[in-house]
Short mmCIF file of C-alpha atoms in Angstrom, two decimals:
data_model
loop_
_atom_site.label_atom_id
_atom_site.label_comp_id
_atom_site.label_asym_id
_atom_site.label_seq_id
_atom_site.Cartn_x
_atom_site.Cartn_y
_atom_site.Cartn_z
CA MET V 272 -9.44 -17.11 -23.07
CA ARG V 273 -7.96 -18.39 -19.80
CA ARG V 274 -4.60 -20.06 -20.18
CA SER V 275 -4.10 -23.64 -19.02
CA VAL V 276 -2.34 -24.34 -15.73
CA ASP V 277 0.60 -25.80 -17.66
CA GLU V 278 0.91 -22.57 -19.65
CA ILE V 279 0.68 -20.47 -16.48
CA LYS V 280 3.42 -22.53 -14.88
CA ARG V 281 5.63 -22.12 -17.95
CA MET V 282 5.15 -18.35 -18.04
CA THR V 283 5.72 -17.88 -14.29
CA GLN V 284 8.52 -20.42 -13.79
CA TRP V 285 11.21 -17.73 -13.49
CA PHE V 286 9.00 -15.92 -10.98
CA CYS V 287 8.40 -19.04 -8.88
CA ASP V 288 12.04 -20.18 -8.99
CA GLY V 289 13.25 -16.74 -7.89
CA LYS V 290 11.13 -16.76 -4.71
CA TYR V 291 11.30 -13.06 -3.81
CA GLY V 292 11.92 -9.58 -5.11
CA VAL V 293 11.69 -5.91 -4.15
CA MET V 294 9.35 -3.05 -4.96
CA MET V 295 9.87 0.71 -4.74
CA HIS V 296 7.07 3.30 -4.85
CA PHE V 297 9.33 5.74 -6.67
CA LEU V 298 6.49 8.04 -7.72
CA GLY V 299 3.64 7.87 -5.22
CA ASP V 300 1.89 11.24 -5.02
CA TYR V 301 4.93 13.24 -6.20
CA ARG V 302 4.09 16.98 -6.58
CA GLY V 303 7.46 18.72 -7.11
CA SER V 304 8.48 21.22 -9.80
CA ASP V 305 9.85 20.27 -13.24
CA GLU V 306 13.41 20.98 -12.11
CA GLU V 307 12.98 18.95 -8.92
CA TRP V 308 11.37 16.13 -10.88
CA ASN V 309 14.23 15.80 -13.37
CA ALA V 310 16.77 16.15 -10.58
CA ARG V 311 15.02 13.33 -8.69
CA VAL V 312 15.14 11.06 -11.74
CA ASP V 313 18.74 12.01 -12.60
CA ALA V 314 19.87 11.23 -9.03
CA PHE V 315 18.63 7.64 -9.20
CA ASP V 316 21.63 5.32 -8.94
CA CYS V 317 20.66 2.34 -11.09
CA GLU V 318 24.04 0.64 -10.81
CA GLY V 319 24.13 1.02 -7.04
CA LEU V 320 20.61 -0.33 -6.67
CA ALA V 321 21.29 -3.29 -8.95
CA LYS V 322 24.32 -4.18 -6.83
CA GLN V 323 22.19 -4.01 -3.66
CA LEU V 324 19.46 -6.18 -5.17
CA HIS V 325 22.06 -8.74 -6.19
CA GLU V 326 23.55 -8.76 -2.71
CA ILE V 327 20.17 -9.43 -1.04
CA GLY V 328 19.35 -12.19 -3.53
CA ALA V 329 16.38 -10.43 -5.17
CA ASN V 330 15.04 -12.16 -8.27
CA HIS V 331 12.91 -9.27 -9.53
CA TYR V 332 12.43 -5.53 -9.10
CA LEU V 333 9.00 -3.87 -9.35
CA PHE V 334 9.14 -0.18 -10.29
CA THR V 335 6.32 2.38 -10.53
CA ILE V 336 6.03 4.15 -13.89
CA CYS V 337 3.01 6.28 -12.92
CA GLN V 338 0.96 7.05 -9.83
CA HIS V 339 -1.37 9.77 -8.58
CA GLY V 340 0.96 12.70 -9.19
CA GLY V 341 0.90 12.15 -12.96
CA ARG V 342 4.65 12.05 -13.60
CA PHE V 343 6.41 9.51 -15.83
CA PRO V 344 10.09 8.42 -15.48
CA PHE V 345 10.74 8.35 -19.22
CA PRO V 346 10.37 10.71 -22.23
CA ASN V 347 7.07 10.49 -24.13
CA LYS V 348 5.95 12.97 -26.79
CA ALA V 349 2.33 11.79 -26.83
CA ILE V 350 1.85 12.61 -23.13
CA GLU V 351 3.40 16.05 -23.61
CA GLU V 352 0.99 16.64 -26.53
CA TYR V 353 -1.99 15.62 -24.36
CA CYS V 354 -0.86 18.09 -21.69
CA ARG V 355 -0.55 20.96 -24.17
CA GLU V 356 -4.15 20.36 -25.28
CA TYR V 357 -5.25 21.35 -21.76
CA GLY V 358 -2.75 24.13 -21.24
CA ILE V 359 -0.72 22.16 -18.71
CA ASP V 360 2.66 23.82 -18.88
CA LYS V 361 4.83 21.37 -17.02
CA GLN V 362 7.16 18.56 -17.93
CA VAL V 363 5.35 15.45 -16.74
CA CYS V 364 7.85 13.14 -18.46
CA SER V 365 11.47 13.05 -17.36
CA LYS V 366 14.31 13.78 -19.76
CA ARG V 367 16.10 10.62 -18.62
CA ASP V 368 14.73 7.22 -19.59
CA LEU V 369 15.00 5.71 -16.14
CA VAL V 370 13.27 2.48 -17.11
CA ALA V 371 15.85 1.76 -19.83
CA ASP V 372 18.72 2.58 -17.46
CA LEU V 373 17.24 0.32 -14.79
CA TYR V 374 17.07 -2.59 -17.20
CA ASP V 375 20.68 -2.09 -18.30
CA ALA V 376 21.87 -2.18 -14.68
CA LEU V 377 19.62 -5.05 -13.51
CA SER V 378 20.37 -7.27 -16.50
CA LYS V 379 24.03 -7.51 -15.48
CA TYR V 380 22.84 -9.60 -12.52
CA ASP V 381 19.92 -11.29 -14.32
CA ILE V 382 17.44 -9.45 -12.09
CA LYS V 383 14.06 -9.24 -13.82
CA LEU V 384 12.39 -5.85 -14.32
CA MET V 385 8.66 -5.55 -13.61
CA LEU V 386 6.56 -2.41 -13.94
CA TYR V 387 3.72 -1.03 -11.82
CA THR V 388 0.95 0.91 -13.50
CA ALA V 389 -2.74 1.35 -12.75
CA PHE V 390 -6.14 0.74 -14.25
CA GLY V 391 -6.84 4.44 -14.54
CA ASN V 392 -3.84 6.56 -13.55
CA PRO V 393 -3.24 9.41 -13.41
CA CYS V 394 -6.55 10.15 -11.71
CA ALA V 395 -5.72 13.17 -9.55
CA GLY V 396 -5.15 16.89 -10.01
CA GLU V 397 -4.96 18.55 -13.40
CA MET V 398 -3.89 15.31 -15.11
CA VAL V 399 -7.44 13.98 -14.70
CA ASN V 400 -8.48 16.04 -17.73
CA VAL V 401 -5.59 14.82 -19.85
CA PHE V 402 -6.70 11.21 -19.68
CA ASP V 403 -10.36 11.87 -18.78
CA PHE V 404 -10.49 8.99 -16.28
CA LYS V 405 -13.38 9.21 -13.79
CA PRO V 406 -12.32 8.11 -10.28
CA LYS V 407 -14.79 5.62 -8.74
CA LYS V 408 -16.67 5.53 -12.09
CA GLY V 409 -14.22 4.15 -14.64
CA HIS V 410 -12.97 4.86 -18.14
CA THR V 411 -14.53 6.98 -20.83
CA GLU V 412 -13.83 6.07 -24.45
CA LYS V 413 -11.29 8.89 -24.56
CA SER V 414 -9.46 7.79 -21.41
CA LYS V 415 -9.45 4.15 -22.44
CA THR V 416 -7.99 4.96 -25.85
CA ARG V 417 -5.34 7.30 -24.52
CA TRP V 418 -4.31 5.13 -21.58
CA LEU V 419 -4.09 1.87 -23.50
CA ASN V 420 -2.26 3.55 -26.39
CA LEU V 421 0.29 4.88 -23.90
CA LEU V 422 0.79 1.48 -22.25
CA ARG V 423 1.03 -0.22 -25.65
CA GLU V 424 3.74 2.24 -26.67
CA VAL V 425 5.63 1.60 -23.40
CA SER V 426 5.38 -2.17 -23.93
CA LEU V 427 6.65 -1.91 -27.50
CA ARG V 428 9.48 0.43 -26.48
CA TYR V 429 10.90 -1.92 -23.85
CA GLY V 430 9.91 -5.24 -25.39
CA ASP V 431 11.11 -8.32 -23.54
CA LYS V 432 13.03 -6.17 -21.08
CA VAL V 433 9.80 -5.99 -19.05
CA LYS V 434 9.07 -9.43 -17.59
CA GLY V 435 5.91 -8.52 -15.70
CA TRP V 436 3.22 -5.94 -14.95
CA TRP V 437 1.41 -5.21 -11.68
CA VAL V 438 -1.77 -3.22 -12.39
CA ASP V 439 -3.34 -1.36 -9.45
CA GLY V 440 -6.91 -0.20 -8.81
CA CYS V 441 -8.81 -2.98 -10.64
CA TYR V 442 -11.72 -2.98 -8.22
CA SER V 443 -15.04 -4.74 -8.73
CA PHE V 444 -17.10 -1.52 -8.42
CA TYR V 445 -15.67 -0.47 -11.80
CA PRO V 446 -17.71 -1.97 -14.66
CA GLU V 447 -14.45 -2.94 -16.38
CA PHE V 448 -13.73 -5.37 -13.51
CA ALA V 449 -17.24 -6.26 -12.36
CA THR V 450 -16.64 -9.73 -13.83
CA PRO V 451 -13.35 -11.58 -14.48
CA ASP V 452 -13.82 -11.48 -18.27
CA THR V 453 -14.56 -8.14 -19.97
CA GLN V 454 -13.51 -6.69 -23.31
CA PHE V 455 -11.58 -3.97 -21.48
CA GLN V 456 -9.48 -6.55 -19.63
CA LYS V 457 -8.70 -8.25 -22.94
CA ASP V 458 -7.70 -4.93 -24.51
CA PHE V 459 -5.59 -4.05 -21.47
CA GLU V 460 -3.78 -7.37 -21.65
CA GLU V 461 -3.10 -6.94 -25.36
CA ALA V 462 -1.63 -3.47 -24.75
CA LEU V 463 0.71 -4.69 -22.00
CA ARG V 464 1.72 -7.75 -24.01
CA ALA V 465 2.38 -5.87 -27.28
CA GLY V 466 6.14 -5.85 -26.79
CA ASN V 467 6.55 -9.16 -24.98
CA PRO V 468 3.99 -11.96 -25.44
CA ASP V 469 5.46 -13.82 -22.43
CA THR V 470 5.24 -10.96 -19.94
CA ILE V 471 3.18 -11.86 -16.84
CA ILE V 472 0.29 -9.66 -15.72
CA ALA V 473 -1.79 -9.23 -12.56
CA PHE V 474 -4.82 -6.97 -11.99
CA ASN V 475 -5.18 -5.82 -8.36
CA PRO V 476 -8.68 -6.34 -6.86
CA GLY V 477 -7.69 -4.84 -3.48
CA ILE V 478 -6.30 -6.25 -0.27
CA VAL V 479 -6.86 -9.93 -1.00
CA VAL V 480 -4.98 -12.82 -2.60
CA LYS V 481 -7.14 -14.07 -5.44
CA ASN V 482 -7.38 -14.36 -9.21
CA ASN V 483 -9.13 -11.24 -10.55
CA SER V 484 -9.23 -11.83 -14.31
CA ILE V 485 -8.91 -14.61 -16.86
CA TYR V 486 -6.23 -12.44 -18.47
CA GLU V 487 -3.74 -12.57 -15.58
CA GLN V 488 -1.02 -15.10 -14.74
CA TYR V 489 -0.33 -14.37 -11.09
CA THR V 490 -2.09 -12.77 -8.12
CA CYS V 491 -1.38 -9.15 -7.22
CA GLY V 492 -1.75 -10.22 -3.59
CA GLU V 493 -1.68 -6.81 -1.92
CA SER V 494 -1.40 -7.50 1.81
CA ASN V 495 -1.20 -5.27 4.89
CA GLU V 496 -0.19 -8.06 7.25
CA TRP V 497 1.61 -11.34 6.87
CA CYS V 498 -1.25 -13.76 7.29
CA ALA V 499 -1.80 -15.14 3.75
CA TYR V 500 -0.16 -18.49 3.06
CA PRO V 501 -0.32 -20.56 -0.12
CA GLU V 502 -1.78 -24.05 -0.06
CA ASP V 503 -0.17 -24.69 -3.42
CA ARG V 504 1.76 -22.84 -6.13
CA ILE V 505 -1.42 -22.35 -8.21
CA ILE V 506 -4.47 -20.54 -6.78
CA ASP V 507 -7.59 -20.16 -8.96
CA GLY V 508 -5.50 -21.10 -11.98
CA VAL V 509 -2.64 -18.58 -11.49
CA GLN V 510 0.68 -18.31 -9.64
CA TRP V 511 0.31 -17.44 -5.91
CA HIS V 512 2.03 -14.15 -5.06
CA VAL V 513 1.87 -11.55 -2.28
CA LEU V 514 3.05 -7.94 -2.35
CA THR V 515 3.57 -6.46 1.11
CA TYR V 516 5.87 -4.01 2.90
CA LEU V 517 8.74 -4.28 5.36
CA GLY V 518 7.93 -0.98 7.05
CA PRO V 519 4.82 0.10 8.96
CA TRP V 520 3.40 1.26 5.61
CA TRP V 521 4.42 1.54 1.96
CA THR V 522 7.88 3.23 1.65
CA ASP V 523 8.25 3.64 5.44
CA ARG V 524 11.75 3.12 6.77
CA VAL V 525 11.28 1.45 10.16
CA CYS V 526 11.19 -2.37 10.31
CA ALA V 527 7.64 -3.27 11.32
CA HIS V 528 8.23 -7.02 11.59
CA SER V 529 10.81 -9.02 13.44
CA THR V 530 13.50 -10.64 11.29
CA LYS V 531 12.44 -14.01 12.66
CA GLU V 532 8.91 -13.38 11.40
CA LEU V 533 10.29 -12.32 8.01
CA VAL V 534 12.36 -15.47 7.62
CA ASN V 535 9.67 -17.87 8.88
CA TYR V 536 6.84 -16.32 6.88
CA SER V 537 8.95 -16.31 3.73
CA LYS V 538 10.09 -19.90 4.16
CA ALA V 539 6.50 -21.10 4.71
CA CYS V 540 5.44 -19.39 1.46
CA PHE V 541 8.42 -20.65 -0.52
CA ASP V 542 7.93 -24.22 0.70
CA LYS V 543 4.61 -24.16 -1.16
CA GLU V 544 6.17 -22.45 -4.22
CA GLY V 545 4.64 -19.05 -3.48
CA VAL V 546 6.33 -15.77 -4.47
CA LEU V 547 6.81 -12.63 -2.33
CA THR V 548 7.59 -9.03 -3.23
CA PHE V 549 8.67 -6.65 -0.45
CA ASP V 550 8.15 -2.91 -0.68
CA VAL V 551 11.18 -1.13 0.81
CA ALA V 552 12.20 2.36 1.85
CA PHE V 553 14.79 4.09 -0.32
CA ASP V 554 16.93 7.23 -0.24
CA GLU V 555 17.26 10.13 -2.69
CA HIS V 556 19.50 8.01 -4.90
CA GLY V 557 17.07 5.10 -5.13
CA LEU V 558 19.14 2.94 -2.80
CA ILE V 559 17.52 0.66 -0.22
CA GLN V 560 17.63 2.17 3.26
CA PRO V 561 20.01 0.29 5.61
CA GLU V 562 17.28 -0.99 7.98
CA HIS V 563 15.54 -2.92 5.20
CA PHE V 564 18.76 -3.87 3.42
CA GLU V 565 20.06 -5.53 6.59
CA GLN V 566 16.84 -7.49 7.10
CA LEU V 567 16.89 -8.72 3.50
CA MET V 568 20.53 -9.77 3.81
CA VAL V 569 19.47 -11.98 6.71
CA LEU V 570 16.59 -13.34 4.63
CA LYS V 571 18.97 -14.20 1.81
CA HIS V 572 21.23 -16.14 4.18
CA PHE V 573 18.48 -18.28 5.69
CA ILE V 574 16.60 -18.83 2.43
CA ARG V 575 19.38 -19.13 -0.17
CA GLU V 576 22.54 -20.11 1.71
CA VAL V 577 21.63 -22.68 4.39
CA ASP V 578 19.53 -25.84 4.26
CA SER V 579 18.35 -25.76 7.87
CA PHE V 580 18.59 -23.49 10.90
CA ASN V 581 17.51 -22.99 14.51
CA GLN V 582 15.26 -20.08 15.44
CA ASP V 583 17.81 -18.65 17.86
CA GLU V 584 20.28 -18.26 14.98
CA ILE V 585 18.16 -15.50 13.39
CA PRO V 586 19.51 -12.08 14.49
CA GLU V 587 16.97 -9.39 15.37
CA SER V 588 16.67 -6.00 13.71
CA GLN V 589 17.53 -3.12 16.03
CA SER V 590 15.10 -0.95 14.07
CA TYR V 591 12.29 -3.34 14.96
CA LEU V 592 13.30 -3.54 18.62
CA ASP V 593 13.44 0.26 18.91
CA ALA V 594 10.00 0.62 17.31
CA MET V 595 8.38 -2.01 19.51
CA ALA V 596 9.73 -0.24 22.60
CA THR V 597 7.39 2.66 21.80
CA ILE V 598 4.25 0.49 22.04
CA GLU V 599 2.33 0.61 25.33
CA GLU V 600 0.44 -2.43 26.53
CA PRO V 601 -3.31 -1.79 26.88
CA ASP V 602 -4.74 -1.24 30.35
CA ALA V 603 -7.40 -3.60 31.72
CA ILE V 604 -10.76 -1.84 31.90
CA PRO V 605 -12.02 -2.25 35.51
CA GLU V 606 -15.39 -3.76 36.26
CA GLY V 607 -18.14 -1.37 37.26
CA LEU V 608 -17.59 1.17 34.48
CA ILE V 609 -20.19 1.97 31.81
CA ASN V 610 -19.70 3.08 28.20
CA ILE V 611 -21.34 6.51 28.07
CA ALA V 612 -20.55 7.04 24.35
CA LEU V 613 -22.92 4.32 23.14
CA ASN V 614 -25.29 5.72 20.48
CA LYS V 615 -24.44 9.34 21.26
CA PRO V 616 -24.40 12.01 18.48
CA CYS V 617 -21.26 11.97 16.32
CA TYR V 618 -19.70 14.29 13.74
CA SER V 619 -16.82 14.09 11.25
CA ALA V 620 -14.92 16.21 8.74
CA SER V 621 -15.76 13.76 5.95
CA ASP V 622 -17.07 10.24 5.38
CA PHE V 623 -15.90 7.70 2.81
CA ASN V 624 -19.47 6.89 1.80
CA GLU V 625 -23.03 6.57 3.15
CA LYS V 626 -22.21 3.16 4.65
CA MET V 627 -19.38 4.56 6.79
CA LYS V 628 -21.02 7.39 8.74
CA PRO V 629 -19.65 8.68 12.10
CA GLY V 630 -22.42 7.18 14.26
CA LEU V 631 -21.24 3.68 13.36
CA ALA V 632 -18.23 4.17 15.65
CA VAL V 633 -20.51 4.20 18.73
CA ASP V 634 -23.26 1.76 17.70
CA GLY V 635 -21.94 -1.13 19.80
CA ASP V 636 -21.12 -3.22 16.70
CA VAL V 637 -17.42 -3.74 15.90
CA SER V 638 -18.27 -5.03 12.42
CA THR V 639 -19.43 -1.55 11.35
CA PHE V 640 -17.15 1.46 11.17
CA TRP V 641 -16.66 5.12 10.28
CA ALA V 642 -14.03 5.91 7.64
CA GLN V 643 -12.89 9.32 6.50
CA GLY V 644 -13.42 10.58 2.95
CA ASP V 645 -10.89 11.00 0.17
CA ASP V 646 -9.92 14.55 1.11
CA PRO V 647 -6.33 14.39 2.43
CA GLY V 648 -6.96 17.43 4.63
CA GLU V 649 -7.72 17.35 8.34
CA ALA V 650 -9.45 14.13 9.36
CA TYR V 651 -11.46 14.17 12.55
CA TRP V 652 -14.29 12.32 14.26
CA MET V 653 -16.09 13.55 17.38
CA VAL V 654 -18.69 12.24 19.83
CA ASP V 655 -20.89 14.53 21.91
CA LEU V 656 -21.56 12.90 25.30
CA GLU V 657 -24.37 15.50 25.71
CA LYS V 658 -23.17 16.64 29.12
CA GLU V 659 -19.96 16.75 31.12
CA TYR V 660 -18.66 13.48 32.59
CA ASP V 661 -15.62 12.38 34.56
CA ILE V 662 -13.97 10.12 31.98
CA ALA V 663 -12.34 7.16 33.75
CA ALA V 664 -11.14 5.14 30.73
CA LEU V 665 -11.05 5.02 26.94
CA GLU V 666 -11.08 1.98 24.67
CA VAL V 667 -10.61 2.19 20.90
CA VAL V 668 -11.31 -0.57 18.39
CA ILE V 669 -9.86 -0.11 14.88
CA ARG V 670 -10.49 -2.79 12.28
CA ASP V 671 -7.73 -5.36 11.78
CA PHE V 672 -7.31 -4.51 8.14
CA ASN V 673 -4.80 -1.80 7.51
CA ASN V 674 -1.68 -0.66 9.38
CA GLY V 675 -2.18 2.88 8.12
CA GLU V 676 -5.33 3.14 10.21
CA ARG V 677 -3.52 2.11 13.37
CA ARG V 678 -1.14 5.06 13.69
CA ASN V 679 -0.72 8.84 13.46
CA PHE V 680 -3.72 9.92 15.49
CA GLU V 681 -4.73 11.40 18.83
CA PHE V 682 -7.83 11.34 21.04
CA ARG V 683 -8.64 14.57 22.83
CA ALA V 684 -11.23 15.56 25.46
CA SER V 685 -12.76 18.98 25.97
CA ASN V 686 -15.80 20.89 27.20
CA ASP V 687 -15.37 23.22 24.24
CA LYS V 688 -16.87 21.92 20.98
CA GLU V 689 -14.22 23.88 19.06
CA PHE V 690 -11.41 22.30 21.15
CA GLY V 691 -9.67 25.59 21.83
CA GLU V 692 -8.44 23.87 25.01
CA TYR V 693 -8.29 20.13 25.51
CA GLU V 694 -6.57 17.26 27.30
CA VAL V 695 -4.95 14.39 25.39
CA LEU V 696 -6.49 11.02 26.15
CA LEU V 697 -4.35 8.84 23.88
CA THR V 698 -1.70 9.29 21.18
CA GLN V 699 -0.40 6.82 18.62
CA GLY V 700 2.65 7.91 16.64
CA ASP V 701 4.14 6.83 13.34
CA PHE V 702 4.64 3.19 14.31
CA PRO V 703 1.34 1.24 14.08
CA TYR V 704 -0.25 -0.42 17.06
CA PRO V 705 -0.12 -4.21 16.59
CA MET V 706 -2.99 -5.92 14.77
CA ARG V 707 -5.66 -7.68 16.85
CA LYS V 708 -5.04 -5.40 19.83
CA ASN V 709 -7.37 -2.68 21.09
CA TRP V 710 -6.15 0.53 22.68
CA ALA V 711 -7.29 0.81 26.29
CA LYS V 712 -6.28 3.55 28.72
CA VAL V 713 -7.37 3.96 32.35
CA TYR V 714 -6.83 7.40 33.89
CA GLU V 715 -5.59 7.70 37.47
CA LYS V 716 -7.32 11.08 37.69
CA PRO V 717 -10.64 11.24 35.78
CA ILE V 718 -10.78 13.77 32.94
CA ARG V 719 -13.89 15.94 32.94
CA ALA V 720 -15.23 16.60 29.44
CA ARG V 721 -18.32 16.56 27.22
CA TYR V 722 -16.65 16.02 23.84
CA VAL V 723 -14.16 13.37 22.72
CA LYS V 724 -12.41 13.99 19.42
CA PHE V 725 -10.24 11.81 17.21
CA VAL V 726 -7.79 13.74 15.02
CA SER V 727 -5.27 12.64 12.43
CA ILE V 728 -1.72 13.83 13.12
CA GLY V 729 1.60 13.50 11.34
CA ARG V 730 1.73 11.76 7.98
CA TRP V 731 -1.68 11.50 6.34
CA HIS V 732 -3.48 8.17 6.16
CA TYR V 733 -7.04 7.10 5.70
CA GLN V 734 -8.47 6.81 9.19
CA CYS V 735 -11.11 4.42 10.41
CA LEU V 736 -12.88 3.68 13.71
CA SER V 737 -14.83 0.51 14.44
CA GLU V 738 -15.85 1.38 17.98
CA VAL V 739 -14.99 4.07 20.55
CA ARG V 740 -15.93 3.41 24.17
CA VAL V 741 -15.77 6.19 26.75
CA PHE V 742 -16.10 4.81 30.27
CA VAL V 743 -17.34 6.50 33.43
CA LYS V 744 -18.16 5.18 36.89
CA GLN V 745 -21.75 4.13 37.47
#
């Protein structure tokens, strides 16, 4: 049964009053050894982090207790038993109870502890068998029972120390979240609320700010750019909230936004009683990296310490300025050139699904796109121009959706389909190209080639192409 707006406001009042907090993806896709895992957990400086969070004025701290790698930052005999059933001889649970230690440190400053989990984690590697979750299909009876029993035990162990839960991967293609009111959602809520009936819960539907279930009290609000603003504190019956990142991507260290943008965006959200959570980069001791710490100290000053300010009073982040200096402005494509790539044969290493095939990147429609598959190996896309041309310019359109798709790639040209030798047409490094801008490069000396290839370089990300235009003279 959906709670009344008055009840939602009561449960989320501490969240709304606190305005903003911090998240850390402590686990991610961690794949280290048992010794490295316990050393990583033991090195986490809870007291030092709590002091930092207090200094930046954070109201809450969101911490991952499990992600794709299948490790857990606390002891748990049941999980170890499950692993032994399948002959998994590794210590997936840490010896240290990091969650308990975090609470003890945070509570000295009245900073609220929130936990990140997922609808079906862990859903990768050998841990898939342990919980029997089926990626892109959903829960089996076995996986549902085991996963909810684990989360119920975690909730009971920590009780009212856990003020909120952020549940990832609750997408509408899973039958459990095909509608906003299913028995599974009710069971999930009951498991998370077993130790604290007033804990607040959100089920993430993807990159959108909306209510996803009658059993949640705030929006997950996953956002890749700062364009969502609240009209009011309550949206679709729950507290408005956005989770986003200060870096170019989750856990990245560089400042991807100007400090002025950070302050102004935050103030606009807080003026309407919205709540923000910022993912930050952290070091081997769990401490916030200095680039993000400095930006959040500025945010604290202009949000919590002054009543009014002028825009020129907001100091800029040197990290942001250095990153922006690496971005090239797009060239203007001259008149008289034609796009020779239109509707030519295309190939790729993998495709996300049948609706995202490689030919969609040269179909002349920017609303369609190719996207790579789940395999985190080499990602490439290639167009065969069917004969050699003197390439005069290249224009690339990538959907305005995800910063991860706007970096760490290269376009290459060659007459050899295997690309034993090639010339580089365009490179984008670790800092993402700004949203709502297309790459465009005009070449002083035309590059003769038959094949144009897009390859992923550096840190792996899902890659996506809306439209690739290869221009030649008429």
